[in-house]
Amino acid sequence: MPHQRAAGTAFALRARVRVVVLRSSRYLPLALRRLAVQWPHADIAVVAPRRFRDEWDRAARLYEFSARRFSPWTWWRSTARGHVRAWRPDEVVLQLPEPTTQGAVGLGLVALWIAPRGFWLVSPTGDLHFMSAWRWLGDLASRAARVGFVATAIILVAVGSIVAWPAYRLARARAARSGG
């Protein structure tokens, strides 16, 4: 019981929601406007490369990300990781053209590193969707399985052709000898 009361007190002291945006597209101002509607009194931080500094004016906190692309390896090496971890955000928001893993595998894995239960996606139209960890990893596994299935099918056809070639030649030779 004392532990629950202490946790409730800690939350009461920090009642504002902390939202971190991993900047991955050109429509950061739209994403910030959408977040202001979703969480009107939230503290917002943006993690982005230095070249996008002019778009940071609405964010309360700015964490510079030095790598060109988000990936688990570049996130691990960045100083932004330590700043975001110390800030302890409640929500993570990504900017993606569609809610799939297509073209954003590394970015999604970084988001799951920060928020293991899931993250939010803002589309170019301003729609906000929650992506659970299971859904994101399921989509990733599905894509990997499709690629694996196609590669396996190609290998099986090639091996089958190599194995069947001597039998085919033998059948042609018998047909030629029998005159048919």
PDB file of C-alpha atoms in Angstrom:
ATOM      1  CA  MET A   1       0.000   0.000   0.000  1.00  0.00           C
ATOM      2  CA  PRO A   2       2.719   2.587   0.773  1.00  0.00           C
ATOM      3  CA  HIS A   3       4.314   1.768  -2.584  1.00  0.00           C
ATOM      4  CA  GLN A   4       1.066   2.528  -4.428  1.00  0.00           C
ATOM      5  CA  ARG A   5       0.658   5.814  -2.586  1.00  0.00           C
ATOM      6  CA  ALA A   6       4.236   6.794  -3.412  1.00  0.00           C
ATOM      7  CA  ALA A   7       3.711   5.979  -7.088  1.00  0.00           C
ATOM      8  CA  GLY A   8       0.496   8.024  -7.124  1.00  0.00           C
ATOM      9  CA  THR A   9       2.270  10.955  -5.500  1.00  0.00           C
ATOM     10  CA  ALA A  10       5.054  10.819  -8.053  1.00  0.00           C
ATOM     11  CA  PHE A  11       2.503  10.894 -10.849  1.00  0.00           C
ATOM     12  CA  ALA A  12       0.653  13.797  -9.231  1.00  0.00           C
ATOM     13  CA  LEU A  13       3.884  15.787  -9.109  1.00  0.00           C
ATOM     14  CA  ARG A  14       4.396  15.108 -12.810  1.00  0.00           C
ATOM     15  CA  ALA A  15       0.829  15.303 -14.113  1.00  0.00           C
ATOM     16  CA  ARG A  16       1.798  16.722 -17.500  1.00  0.00           C
ATOM     17  CA  VAL A  17       2.276  14.167 -20.228  1.00  0.00           C
ATOM     18  CA  ARG A  18       5.743  14.024 -21.769  1.00  0.00           C
ATOM     19  CA  VAL A  19       5.761  13.331 -25.494  1.00  0.00           C
ATOM     20  CA  VAL A  20       8.877  12.773 -27.575  1.00  0.00           C
ATOM     21  CA  VAL A  21       8.716  13.084 -31.362  1.00  0.00           C
ATOM     22  CA  LEU A  22      11.262  11.243 -33.470  1.00  0.00           C
ATOM     23  CA  ARG A  23      11.530  13.568 -36.455  1.00  0.00           C
ATOM     24  CA  SER A  24      11.689  11.490 -39.598  1.00  0.00           C
ATOM     25  CA  SER A  25       9.874  13.532 -42.227  1.00  0.00           C
ATOM     26  CA  ARG A  26       9.193  17.020 -43.510  1.00  0.00           C
ATOM     27  CA  TYR A  27       5.893  17.611 -41.771  1.00  0.00           C
ATOM     28  CA  LEU A  28       7.020  18.258 -38.194  1.00  0.00           C
ATOM     29  CA  PRO A  29       4.874  21.431 -37.812  1.00  0.00           C
ATOM     30  CA  LEU A  30       1.761  19.401 -38.718  1.00  0.00           C
ATOM     31  CA  ALA A  31       2.710  16.702 -36.206  1.00  0.00           C
ATOM     32  CA  LEU A  32       3.264  19.297 -33.470  1.00  0.00           C
ATOM     33  CA  ARG A  33      -0.141  20.872 -34.171  1.00  0.00           C
ATOM     34  CA  ARG A  34      -1.803  17.451 -33.988  1.00  0.00           C
ATOM     35  CA  LEU A  35      -0.066  16.646 -30.711  1.00  0.00           C
ATOM     36  CA  ALA A  36      -1.224  19.964 -29.238  1.00  0.00           C
ATOM     37  CA  VAL A  37      -4.805  18.842 -29.945  1.00  0.00           C
ATOM     38  CA  GLN A  38      -4.299  15.323 -28.537  1.00  0.00           C
ATOM     39  CA  TRP A  39      -2.364  16.406 -25.422  1.00  0.00           C
ATOM     40  CA  PRO A  40      -3.087  20.127 -24.895  1.00  0.00           C
ATOM     41  CA  HIS A  41      -0.812  20.622 -21.871  1.00  0.00           C
ATOM     42  CA  ALA A  42       1.942  18.183 -22.785  1.00  0.00           C
ATOM     43  CA  ASP A  43       5.657  18.778 -22.610  1.00  0.00           C
ATOM     44  CA  ILE A  44       6.951  17.982 -26.090  1.00  0.00           C
ATOM     45  CA  ALA A  45      10.498  17.129 -27.081  1.00  0.00           C
ATOM     46  CA  VAL A  46      11.819  16.617 -30.592  1.00  0.00           C
ATOM     47  CA  VAL A  47      14.706  14.353 -31.526  1.00  0.00           C
ATOM     48  CA  ALA A  48      16.055  15.367 -34.925  1.00  0.00           C
ATOM     49  CA  PRO A  49      19.242  16.099 -36.832  1.00  0.00           C
ATOM     50  CA  ARG A  50      20.715  19.595 -36.536  1.00  0.00           C
ATOM     51  CA  ARG A  51      19.747  20.515 -40.101  1.00  0.00           C
ATOM     52  CA  PHE A  52      16.087  20.688 -39.015  1.00  0.00           C
ATOM     53  CA  ARG A  53      16.697  23.246 -36.264  1.00  0.00           C
ATOM     54  CA  ASP A  54      14.377  25.814 -37.888  1.00  0.00           C
ATOM     55  CA  GLU A  55      11.380  23.496 -37.324  1.00  0.00           C
ATOM     56  CA  TRP A  56      12.075  23.100 -33.604  1.00  0.00           C
ATOM     57  CA  ASP A  57      10.725  26.433 -32.436  1.00  0.00           C
ATOM     58  CA  ARG A  58       7.447  25.019 -31.037  1.00  0.00           C
ATOM     59  CA  ALA A  59       9.018  22.182 -29.094  1.00  0.00           C
ATOM     60  CA  ALA A  60       9.958  22.764 -25.478  1.00  0.00           C
ATOM     61  CA  ARG A  61      12.946  20.426 -25.553  1.00  0.00           C
ATOM     62  CA  LEU A  62      15.321  19.773 -28.384  1.00  0.00           C
ATOM     63  CA  TYR A  63      17.598  16.754 -28.581  1.00  0.00           C
ATOM     64  CA  GLU A  64      20.034  16.677 -31.448  1.00  0.00           C
ATOM     65  CA  PHE A  65      20.442  13.347 -33.217  1.00  0.00           C
ATOM     66  CA  SER A  66      23.732  13.234 -35.092  1.00  0.00           C
ATOM     67  CA  ALA A  67      23.141  10.208 -37.345  1.00  0.00           C
ATOM     68  CA  ARG A  68      21.461  10.454 -40.753  1.00  0.00           C
ATOM     69  CA  ARG A  69      18.975   7.625 -40.090  1.00  0.00           C
ATOM     70  CA  PHE A  70      17.332   6.128 -37.050  1.00  0.00           C
ATOM     71  CA  SER A  71      18.402   2.565 -36.266  1.00  0.00           C
ATOM     72  CA  PRO A  72      18.998   0.693 -33.014  1.00  0.00           C
ATOM     73  CA  TRP A  73      22.763   1.006 -33.540  1.00  0.00           C
ATOM     74  CA  THR A  74      22.774   4.754 -34.248  1.00  0.00           C
ATOM     75  CA  TRP A  75      20.359   5.312 -31.350  1.00  0.00           C
ATOM     76  CA  TRP A  76      22.599   3.366 -28.981  1.00  0.00           C
ATOM     77  CA  ARG A  77      25.598   5.513 -29.962  1.00  0.00           C
ATOM     78  CA  SER A  78      23.786   8.872 -29.830  1.00  0.00           C
ATOM     79  CA  THR A  79      23.814  11.342 -26.961  1.00  0.00           C
ATOM     80  CA  ALA A  80      20.092  11.924 -27.556  1.00  0.00           C
ATOM     81  CA  ARG A  81      19.393   8.445 -26.161  1.00  0.00           C
ATOM     82  CA  GLY A  82      20.702   9.428 -22.735  1.00  0.00           C
ATOM     83  CA  HIS A  83      18.796  12.716 -22.727  1.00  0.00           C
ATOM     84  CA  VAL A  84      15.516  11.051 -23.726  1.00  0.00           C
ATOM     85  CA  ARG A  85      16.008   8.276 -21.188  1.00  0.00           C
ATOM     86  CA  ALA A  86      16.643  10.802 -18.401  1.00  0.00           C
ATOM     87  CA  TRP A  87      13.581  12.836 -19.455  1.00  0.00           C
ATOM     88  CA  ARG A  88      11.389   9.681 -19.304  1.00  0.00           C
ATOM     89  CA  PRO A  89       8.688  10.373 -21.903  1.00  0.00           C
ATOM     90  CA  ASP A  90       5.205   8.933 -21.479  1.00  0.00           C
ATOM     91  CA  GLU A  91       4.484   8.736 -25.210  1.00  0.00           C
ATOM     92  CA  VAL A  92       6.576   8.380 -28.368  1.00  0.00           C
ATOM     93  CA  VAL A  93       5.383   9.755 -31.695  1.00  0.00           C
ATOM     94  CA  LEU A  94       6.691   8.903 -35.164  1.00  0.00           C
ATOM     95  CA  GLN A  95       5.932  10.590 -38.440  1.00  0.00           C
ATOM     96  CA  LEU A  96       5.248   7.961 -41.089  1.00  0.00           C
ATOM     97  CA  PRO A  97       3.377   8.066 -44.391  1.00  0.00           C
ATOM     98  CA  GLU A  98       1.435   4.896 -43.464  1.00  0.00           C
ATOM     99  CA  PRO A  99       1.144   2.666 -40.372  1.00  0.00           C
ATOM    100  CA  THR A 100       3.358  -0.157 -41.613  1.00  0.00           C
ATOM    101  CA  THR A 101       6.983  -1.176 -41.245  1.00  0.00           C
ATOM    102  CA  GLN A 102       7.645  -0.381 -44.901  1.00  0.00           C
ATOM    103  CA  GLY A 103      10.733   1.840 -44.988  1.00  0.00           C
ATOM    104  CA  ALA A 104      10.729   2.513 -41.236  1.00  0.00           C
ATOM    105  CA  VAL A 105      11.977  -0.658 -39.569  1.00  0.00           C
ATOM    106  CA  GLY A 106      14.860   1.029 -37.731  1.00  0.00           C
ATOM    107  CA  LEU A 107      12.722   3.976 -36.651  1.00  0.00           C
ATOM    108  CA  GLY A 108      10.048   1.677 -35.233  1.00  0.00           C
ATOM    109  CA  LEU A 109      12.615  -0.385 -33.353  1.00  0.00           C
ATOM    110  CA  VAL A 110      14.040   2.794 -31.807  1.00  0.00           C
ATOM    111  CA  ALA A 111      10.514   3.836 -30.788  1.00  0.00           C
ATOM    112  CA  LEU A 112       9.951   0.427 -29.176  1.00  0.00           C
ATOM    113  CA  TRP A 113      13.274   0.793 -27.369  1.00  0.00           C
ATOM    114  CA  ILE A 114      11.972   4.019 -25.802  1.00  0.00           C
ATOM    115  CA  ALA A 115       8.364   2.828 -25.295  1.00  0.00           C
ATOM    116  CA  PRO A 116       8.179  -0.992 -25.268  1.00  0.00           C
ATOM    117  CA  ARG A 117       4.357  -1.125 -25.147  1.00  0.00           C
ATOM    118  CA  GLY A 118       3.926   0.835 -28.380  1.00  0.00           C
ATOM    119  CA  PHE A 119       4.008   4.270 -29.961  1.00  0.00           C
ATOM    120  CA  TRP A 120       1.901   6.772 -31.871  1.00  0.00           C
ATOM    121  CA  LEU A 121       2.029   7.468 -35.611  1.00  0.00           C
ATOM    122  CA  VAL A 122       1.184  10.780 -37.245  1.00  0.00           C
ATOM    123  CA  SER A 123       0.373  10.548 -40.947  1.00  0.00           C
ATOM    124  CA  PRO A 124       0.912  13.371 -43.469  1.00  0.00           C
ATOM    125  CA  THR A 125      -2.834  14.076 -43.235  1.00  0.00           C
ATOM    126  CA  GLY A 126      -2.585  14.648 -39.464  1.00  0.00           C
ATOM    127  CA  ASP A 127      -4.247  11.386 -38.413  1.00  0.00           C
ATOM    128  CA  LEU A 128      -2.931   9.981 -35.144  1.00  0.00           C
ATOM    129  CA  HIS A 129      -2.863   6.185 -34.643  1.00  0.00           C
ATOM    130  CA  PHE A 130      -1.523   4.021 -31.817  1.00  0.00           C
ATOM    131  CA  MET A 131       0.753   1.166 -32.913  1.00  0.00           C
ATOM    132  CA  SER A 132       1.128  -1.570 -30.308  1.00  0.00           C
ATOM    133  CA  ALA A 133       4.434  -3.388 -30.053  1.00  0.00           C
ATOM    134  CA  TRP A 134       2.774  -6.670 -31.029  1.00  0.00           C
ATOM    135  CA  ARG A 135       1.236  -5.176 -34.159  1.00  0.00           C
ATOM    136  CA  TRP A 136       4.513  -3.561 -35.251  1.00  0.00           C
ATOM    137  CA  LEU A 137       6.585  -6.700 -34.619  1.00  0.00           C
ATOM    138  CA  GLY A 138       3.892  -8.866 -36.243  1.00  0.00           C
ATOM    139  CA  ASP A 139       3.997  -6.729 -39.389  1.00  0.00           C
ATOM    140  CA  LEU A 140       7.781  -6.921 -39.373  1.00  0.00           C
ATOM    141  CA  ALA A 141       7.710 -10.726 -38.962  1.00  0.00           C
ATOM    142  CA  SER A 142       5.110 -11.048 -41.716  1.00  0.00           C
ATOM    143  CA  ARG A 143       7.260  -9.054 -44.139  1.00  0.00           C
ATOM    144  CA  ALA A 144      10.327 -11.124 -43.237  1.00  0.00           C
ATOM    145  CA  ALA A 145       8.373 -14.363 -43.713  1.00  0.00           C
ATOM    146  CA  ARG A 146       7.212 -13.277 -47.182  1.00  0.00           C
ATOM    147  CA  VAL A 147      10.765 -12.464 -48.220  1.00  0.00           C
ATOM    148  CA  GLY A 148      11.928 -15.765 -46.753  1.00  0.00           C
ATOM    149  CA  PHE A 149       9.167 -17.677 -48.554  1.00  0.00           C
ATOM    150  CA  VAL A 150      10.058 -16.164 -51.942  1.00  0.00           C
ATOM    151  CA  ALA A 151      13.773 -16.857 -51.421  1.00  0.00           C
ATOM    152  CA  THR A 152      13.021 -20.439 -50.362  1.00  0.00           C
ATOM    153  CA  ALA A 153      10.786 -20.991 -53.410  1.00  0.00           C
ATOM    154  CA  ILE A 154      13.516 -19.730 -55.770  1.00  0.00           C
ATOM    155  CA  ILE A 155      16.104 -21.989 -54.140  1.00  0.00           C
ATOM    156  CA  LEU A 156      13.789 -25.020 -54.291  1.00  0.00           C
ATOM    157  CA  VAL A 157      13.033 -24.462 -57.989  1.00  0.00           C
ATOM    158  CA  ALA A 158      16.761 -24.133 -58.740  1.00  0.00           C
ATOM    159  CA  VAL A 159      17.683 -27.259 -56.756  1.00  0.00           C
ATOM    160  CA  GLY A 160      14.759 -29.166 -58.268  1.00  0.00           C
ATOM    161  CA  SER A 161      15.897 -28.189 -61.767  1.00  0.00           C
ATOM    162  CA  ILE A 162      19.464 -29.318 -61.080  1.00  0.00           C
ATOM    163  CA  VAL A 163      18.282 -32.620 -59.607  1.00  0.00           C
ATOM    164  CA  ALA A 164      15.754 -33.243 -62.405  1.00  0.00           C
ATOM    165  CA  TRP A 165      18.166 -32.391 -65.257  1.00  0.00           C
ATOM    166  CA  PRO A 166      19.902 -35.827 -65.411  1.00  0.00           C
ATOM    167  CA  ALA A 167      16.511 -37.614 -65.360  1.00  0.00           C
ATOM    168  CA  TYR A 168      15.274 -35.346 -68.162  1.00  0.00           C
ATOM    169  CA  ARG A 169      18.388 -36.069 -70.274  1.00  0.00           C
ATOM    170  CA  LEU A 170      18.029 -39.800 -69.641  1.00  0.00           C
ATOM    171  CA  ALA A 171      14.359 -39.737 -70.668  1.00  0.00           C
ATOM    172  CA  ARG A 172      15.236 -37.850 -73.890  1.00  0.00           C
ATOM    173  CA  ALA A 173      17.995 -40.330 -74.674  1.00  0.00           C
ATOM    174  CA  ARG A 174      15.613 -43.296 -74.213  1.00  0.00           C
ATOM    175  CA  ALA A 175      12.987 -41.608 -76.373  1.00  0.00           C
ATOM    176  CA  ALA A 176      15.571 -40.989 -79.112  1.00  0.00           C
ATOM    177  CA  ARG A 177      16.720 -44.671 -79.013  1.00  0.00           C
ATOM    178  CA  SER A 178      13.215 -46.010 -79.144  1.00  0.00           C
ATOM    179  CA  GLY A 179      12.539 -43.810 -82.129  1.00  0.00           C
ATOM    180  CA  GLY A 180       9.698 -41.911 -80.529  1.00  0.00           C
TER     181      GLY A 180
END
